[in-house]
Tab-separated table of C-alpha atoms and ligand atoms in Angstrom:
chain	number	residue	atom	x	y	z
A	8	UNK	CA	9.408	-11.529	9.535
A	9	UNK	CA	9.397	-7.766	8.884
A	10	UNK	CA	8.228	-7.234	5.315
A	11	UNK	CA	7.679	-4.237	3.050
A	12	UNK	CA	5.569	-4.561	-0.069
A	13	UNK	CA	6.301	-2.088	-2.850
A	14	UNK	CA	4.819	-1.442	-6.266
A	15	UNK	CA	3.043	1.285	-8.209
A	16	UNK	CA	-0.501	2.275	-7.266
A	17	UNK	CA	-2.670	-0.427	-8.840
A	18	UNK	CA	0.066	-3.079	-8.837
A	19	UNK	CA	-2.054	-5.343	-6.621
A	20	UNK	CA	-0.127	-4.554	-3.434
A	21	UNK	CA	-3.161	-4.328	-1.177
A	22	UNK	CA	-4.630	-7.626	-2.385
A	23	UNK	CA	-1.341	-9.487	-2.052
A	24	UNK	CA	-0.600	-7.867	1.293
A	25	UNK	CA	-3.876	-9.138	2.749
A	26	UNK	CA	-3.095	-12.670	1.568
A	27	UNK	CA	0.473	-12.656	2.925
A	28	UNK	CA	-0.741	-11.445	6.330
A	29	UNK	CA	-3.358	-14.189	6.502
A	30	UNK	CA	-0.809	-16.868	5.583
A	31	UNK	CA	1.891	-15.649	7.987
A	32	UNK	CA	-0.398	-14.319	10.694
A	33	UNK	CA	1.179	-10.878	10.840
A	34	UNK	CA	-0.536	-7.456	10.887
A	35	UNK	CA	-1.148	-5.668	7.591
A	36	UNK	CA	-0.113	-2.057	8.100
A	37	UNK	CA	-1.350	0.113	5.260
A	38	UNK	CA	-0.726	3.817	5.776
A	39	UNK	CA	-3.360	4.556	3.111
A	40	UNK	CA	-5.980	2.519	5.027
A	41	UNK	CA	-5.040	4.146	8.339
A	42	UNK	CA	-5.284	7.614	6.794
A	43	UNK	CA	-8.641	6.839	5.144
A	44	UNK	CA	-9.967	5.541	8.477
A	45	UNK	CA	-8.878	8.788	10.138
A	46	UNK	CA	-10.671	10.783	7.444
A	47	UNK	CA	-13.836	8.710	7.884
A	48	UNK	CA	-13.699	9.227	11.645
A	49	UNK	CA	-13.010	12.958	11.301
A	50	UNK	CA	-9.842	12.925	13.432
A	51	UNK	CA	-7.322	15.783	13.425
A	52	UNK	CA	-4.898	13.625	11.412
A	53	UNK	CA	-7.683	12.848	8.916
A	54	UNK	CA	-8.478	16.552	8.527
A	55	UNK	CA	-4.848	17.363	7.838
A	56	UNK	CA	-4.360	14.472	5.392
A	57	UNK	CA	-7.543	14.737	3.313
A	58	UNK	CA	-6.643	17.550	0.910
A	59	UNK	CA	-3.299	15.929	0.057
A	60	UNK	CA	-4.886	12.549	-0.548
A	61	UNK	CA	-7.748	13.876	-2.676
A	62	UNK	CA	-5.182	15.578	-4.895
A	63	UNK	CA	-3.062	12.411	-5.224
A	64	UNK	CA	-0.203	14.064	-3.334
A	65	UNK	CA	1.840	12.528	-0.545
A	66	UNK	CA	0.750	13.408	2.979
A	67	UNK	CA	3.633	15.273	4.734
A	68	UNK	CA	6.330	12.959	6.095
A	69	UNK	CA	6.002	14.271	9.653
A	70	UNK	CA	2.373	13.082	9.877
A	71	UNK	CA	2.946	9.680	8.302
A	72	UNK	CA	6.156	8.961	10.194
A	73	UNK	CA	4.496	9.712	13.524
A	74	UNK	CA	1.590	7.447	12.600
A	75	UNK	CA	3.886	4.576	11.646
A	76	UNK	CA	6.048	4.905	14.765
A	77	UNK	CA	2.972	4.594	16.955
A	78	UNK	CA	1.627	1.651	14.957
A	79	UNK	CA	4.926	-0.296	14.951
A	80	UNK	CA	5.206	0.049	18.714
A	81	UNK	CA	1.967	-1.885	19.223
A	82	UNK	CA	2.346	-5.424	20.624
A	83	UNK	CA	0.990	-7.223	17.542
A	84	UNK	CA	4.085	-6.095	15.582
A	85	UNK	CA	6.474	-7.951	17.877
A	86	UNK	CA	6.592	-11.094	15.719
A	87	UNK	CA	6.640	-9.317	12.397
A	88	UNK	CA	4.473	-7.133	10.188
A	89	UNK	CA	3.862	-6.207	6.607
A	90	UNK	CA	4.094	-2.559	5.560
A	91	UNK	CA	1.986	-1.537	2.574
A	92	UNK	CA	2.316	2.031	1.274
A	93	UNK	CA	5.184	2.929	3.580
A	94	UNK	CA	7.931	3.996	2.988
A	95	UNK	CA	6.986	6.174	0.013
A	96	UNK	CA	10.244	8.112	-0.300
A	97	UNK	CA	13.852	7.968	0.845
A	98	UNK	CA	13.294	10.141	3.924
A	99	UNK	CA	10.626	7.724	5.190
A	100	UNK	CA	12.828	4.724	4.388
A	101	UNK	CA	15.720	6.223	6.376
A	102	UNK	CA	13.503	6.816	9.400
A	103	UNK	CA	12.080	3.305	9.150
A	104	UNK	CA	15.561	1.808	9.022
A	105	UNK	CA	16.332	3.550	12.291
A	106	UNK	CA	13.344	1.963	14.030
A	107	UNK	CA	13.254	-1.625	12.743
A	108	UNK	CA	15.202	-4.096	10.593
A	109	UNK	CA	13.532	-5.009	7.327
A	110	UNK	CA	13.984	-8.665	6.337
A	111	UNK	CA	12.366	-8.593	2.901
A	112	UNK	CA	11.302	-5.793	0.557
A	113	UNK	CA	8.953	-7.323	-1.998
A	114	UNK	CA	8.588	-5.442	-5.262
A	115	UNK	CA	5.575	-6.200	-7.453
A	116	UNK	CA	6.693	-5.438	-10.968
A	117	UNK	CA	3.780	-4.464	-13.244
A	118	UNK	CA	3.744	-2.630	-16.613
A	119	UNK	CA	2.306	0.877	-16.495
A	120	UNK	CA	-0.273	0.085	-19.227
A	121	UNK	CA	-1.694	-2.723	-17.044
A	122	UNK	CA	-1.819	-0.380	-14.083
A	123	UNK	CA	-3.850	2.290	-15.882
A	124	UNK	CA	-6.492	-0.337	-16.818
A	125	UNK	CA	-6.606	-1.811	-13.324
A	126	UNK	CA	-7.039	1.546	-11.659
A	127	UNK	CA	-9.860	2.596	-13.959
A	128	UNK	CA	-11.847	-0.473	-12.883
A	129	UNK	CA	-10.934	-0.392	-9.179
A	130	UNK	CA	-13.747	-0.204	-6.615
A	131	UNK	CA	-13.341	0.150	-2.855
A	132	UNK	CA	-15.497	-0.517	0.174
A	133	UNK	CA	-15.899	2.636	2.304
A	134	UNK	CA	-16.900	0.510	5.309
A	135	UNK	CA	-14.154	-2.133	5.583
A	136	UNK	CA	-11.467	-1.033	3.093
A	137	UNK	CA	-11.763	-4.127	0.858
A	138	UNK	CA	-10.647	-3.404	-2.707
A	139	UNK	CA	-11.919	-5.152	-5.807
A	140	UNK	CA	-12.724	-4.430	-9.450
A	141	UNK	CA	-15.924	-3.597	-11.245
A	142	UNK	CA	-15.584	-6.942	-13.109
A	143	UNK	CA	-15.206	-8.979	-9.900
A	144	UNK	CA	-18.130	-7.261	-8.175
A	145	UNK	CA	-20.787	-6.666	-10.860
A	146	UNK	CA	-23.504	-6.142	-8.226
A	147	UNK	CA	-21.591	-3.176	-6.778
A	148	UNK	CA	-21.557	-4.645	-3.253
A	149	UNK	CA	-18.622	-5.496	-0.973
A	150	UNK	CA	-17.929	-9.249	-0.797
A	151	UNK	CA	-16.683	-8.930	2.788
A	152	UNK	CA	-19.328	-6.757	4.452
A	153	UNK	CA	-22.095	-6.063	1.920
A	154	UNK	CA	-21.665	-2.264	1.789
A	155	UNK	CA	-22.077	-0.327	-1.467
A	156	UNK	CA	-18.726	-0.090	-3.313
A	157	UNK	CA	-17.368	3.302	-4.385
A	158	UNK	CA	-14.663	4.769	-6.632
A	159	UNK	CA	-12.119	6.322	-4.285
A	160	UNK	CA	-11.623	10.045	-4.911
A	161	UNK	CA	-7.958	9.374	-5.582
A	162	UNK	CA	-8.764	6.675	-8.170
A	163	UNK	CA	-10.268	9.281	-10.509
A	164	UNK	CA	-8.364	9.644	-13.786
A	165	UNK	CA	-6.525	12.936	-13.339
A	166	UNK	CA	-5.625	12.013	-9.774
A	167	UNK	CA	-4.357	8.592	-10.873
A	168	UNK	CA	-2.058	10.256	-13.393
A	169	UNK	CA	-0.663	12.455	-10.664
A	170	UNK	CA	-0.237	9.524	-8.254
A	171	UNK	CA	1.716	7.593	-10.876
A	172	UNK	CA	3.987	10.593	-11.414
A	173	UNK	CA	4.598	10.939	-7.669
A	174	UNK	CA	5.273	7.207	-7.507
A	175	UNK	CA	7.815	7.303	-10.340
A	176	UNK	CA	9.652	10.243	-8.798
A	177	UNK	CA	9.667	9.273	-5.132
A	178	UNK	CA	8.788	5.630	-4.468
A	179	UNK	CA	10.300	3.889	-7.501
A	180	UNK	CA	13.878	4.744	-6.387
A	181	UNK	CA	13.239	2.697	-3.226
A	182	UNK	CA	13.575	-0.446	-5.321
A	183	UNK	CA	17.270	0.376	-5.753
A	184	UNK	CA	17.508	1.488	-2.132
A	185	UNK	CA	16.440	-1.937	-0.833
A	186	UNK	CA	18.417	-3.748	-3.534
A	187	UNK	CA	21.542	-2.041	-2.194
A	188	UNK	CA	20.618	-3.283	1.280
A	189	UNK	CA	20.394	-6.842	-0.071
A	190	UNK	CA	16.754	-7.452	0.930
A	191	UNK	CA	14.950	-6.846	-2.377
A	192	UNK	CA	12.836	-9.616	-3.926
A	193	UNK	CA	11.236	-8.759	-7.254
A	194	UNK	CA	8.043	-10.592	-8.197
A	195	UNK	CA	6.268	-10.457	-11.550
A	196	UNK	CA	2.950	-8.828	-10.599
A	197	UNK	CA	1.152	-9.380	-13.884
A	198	UNK	CA	-0.225	-12.904	-13.443
A	199	UNK	CA	-3.451	-13.948	-11.700
A	200	UNK	CA	-3.826	-13.132	-7.988
A	201	UNK	CA	-3.022	-16.784	-7.183
A	202	UNK	CA	0.039	-16.942	-9.450
A	203	UNK	CA	1.492	-13.737	-7.991
A	204	UNK	CA	0.836	-15.006	-4.489
A	205	UNK	CA	2.613	-18.295	-5.230
A	206	UNK	CA	5.636	-16.377	-6.518
A	207	UNK	CA	5.635	-14.209	-3.384
A	208	UNK	CA	5.548	-17.236	-1.090
A	209	UNK	CA	8.472	-18.707	-3.000
A	210	UNK	CA	10.396	-15.436	-2.504
A	211	UNK	CA	9.621	-15.391	1.225
A	212	UNK	CA	10.998	-18.905	1.829
B	22	AMP	P1	-2.501	4.116	-0.886
B	22	AMP	O1	-3.784	3.548	-0.404
B	22	AMP	O2	-1.298	3.447	-0.281
B	22	AMP	O3	-2.410	4.210	-2.385
B	22	AMP	O4	-2.426	5.620	-0.340
B	22	AMP	C1	-3.404	6.577	-0.699
B	22	AMP	C2	-2.897	7.974	-0.403
B	22	AMP	O5	-2.567	8.096	0.998
B	22	AMP	C3	-1.623	8.383	-1.126
B	22	AMP	O6	-1.876	8.872	-2.441
B	22	AMP	C4	-1.087	9.473	-0.203
B	22	AMP	O7	-1.816	10.679	-0.347
B	22	AMP	C5	-1.430	8.913	1.176
B	22	AMP	N1	-0.331	8.083	1.719
B	22	AMP	C6	-0.356	6.742	2.005
B	22	AMP	N2	0.815	6.310	2.476
B	22	AMP	C7	1.634	7.406	2.495
B	22	AMP	C8	2.994	7.621	2.861
B	22	AMP	N3	3.774	6.604	3.301
B	22	AMP	N4	3.487	8.876	2.758
B	22	AMP	C9	2.741	9.898	2.324
B	22	AMP	N5	1.461	9.778	1.942
B	22	AMP	C10	0.898	8.538	2.015
């Protein structure tokens, strides 16, 4: 199954994506994670992407599209994959549609007020990419690998505001785009992690 997961920054996409991939045994392809890994490793792509990401702006389409083409051609994508954070605008969606067929576009619907609260408390692991909240990890350590959790540069308040604006302008219209293609499944993203996951599994049946 070729799946896209969509939703505003802070809608719980990353958490749900990880769970779906475990359940269905498909790779979790997060362009944000791939870009952050490139920054951490100091690659040319990372160097080019960093300033855009720190400012909450989209990385240029040419860079991200190239990255995704390479990733989707890897053998583990043959039996399906889940895309998280891509496509982010219509141009990316058009290119994607030319490379693969999308079976389901999941949309996690979450109120903006909930999102602002979630993002203020979000903590990330710089070592393995695990994301959690300050409430769920009061000791400040990563549950998966033990590293010290951080606030991502792009989770800082002013940057979050900008990311939400970019989302509303460019990514939100993709909900209608995939609805028109007949593959959209909207899920209420405001329940517990387990409740949202159960609703997603129902939608994927
Ligand atoms: P995310 O972890 O998905 O919220 O992505 C973090 C940041 O990475 C975004 O704010 C963008 O700067 C960049 N990014 C991730 N995916 C894309 C994409 N598909 N197109 C452009 N920029 C992206």
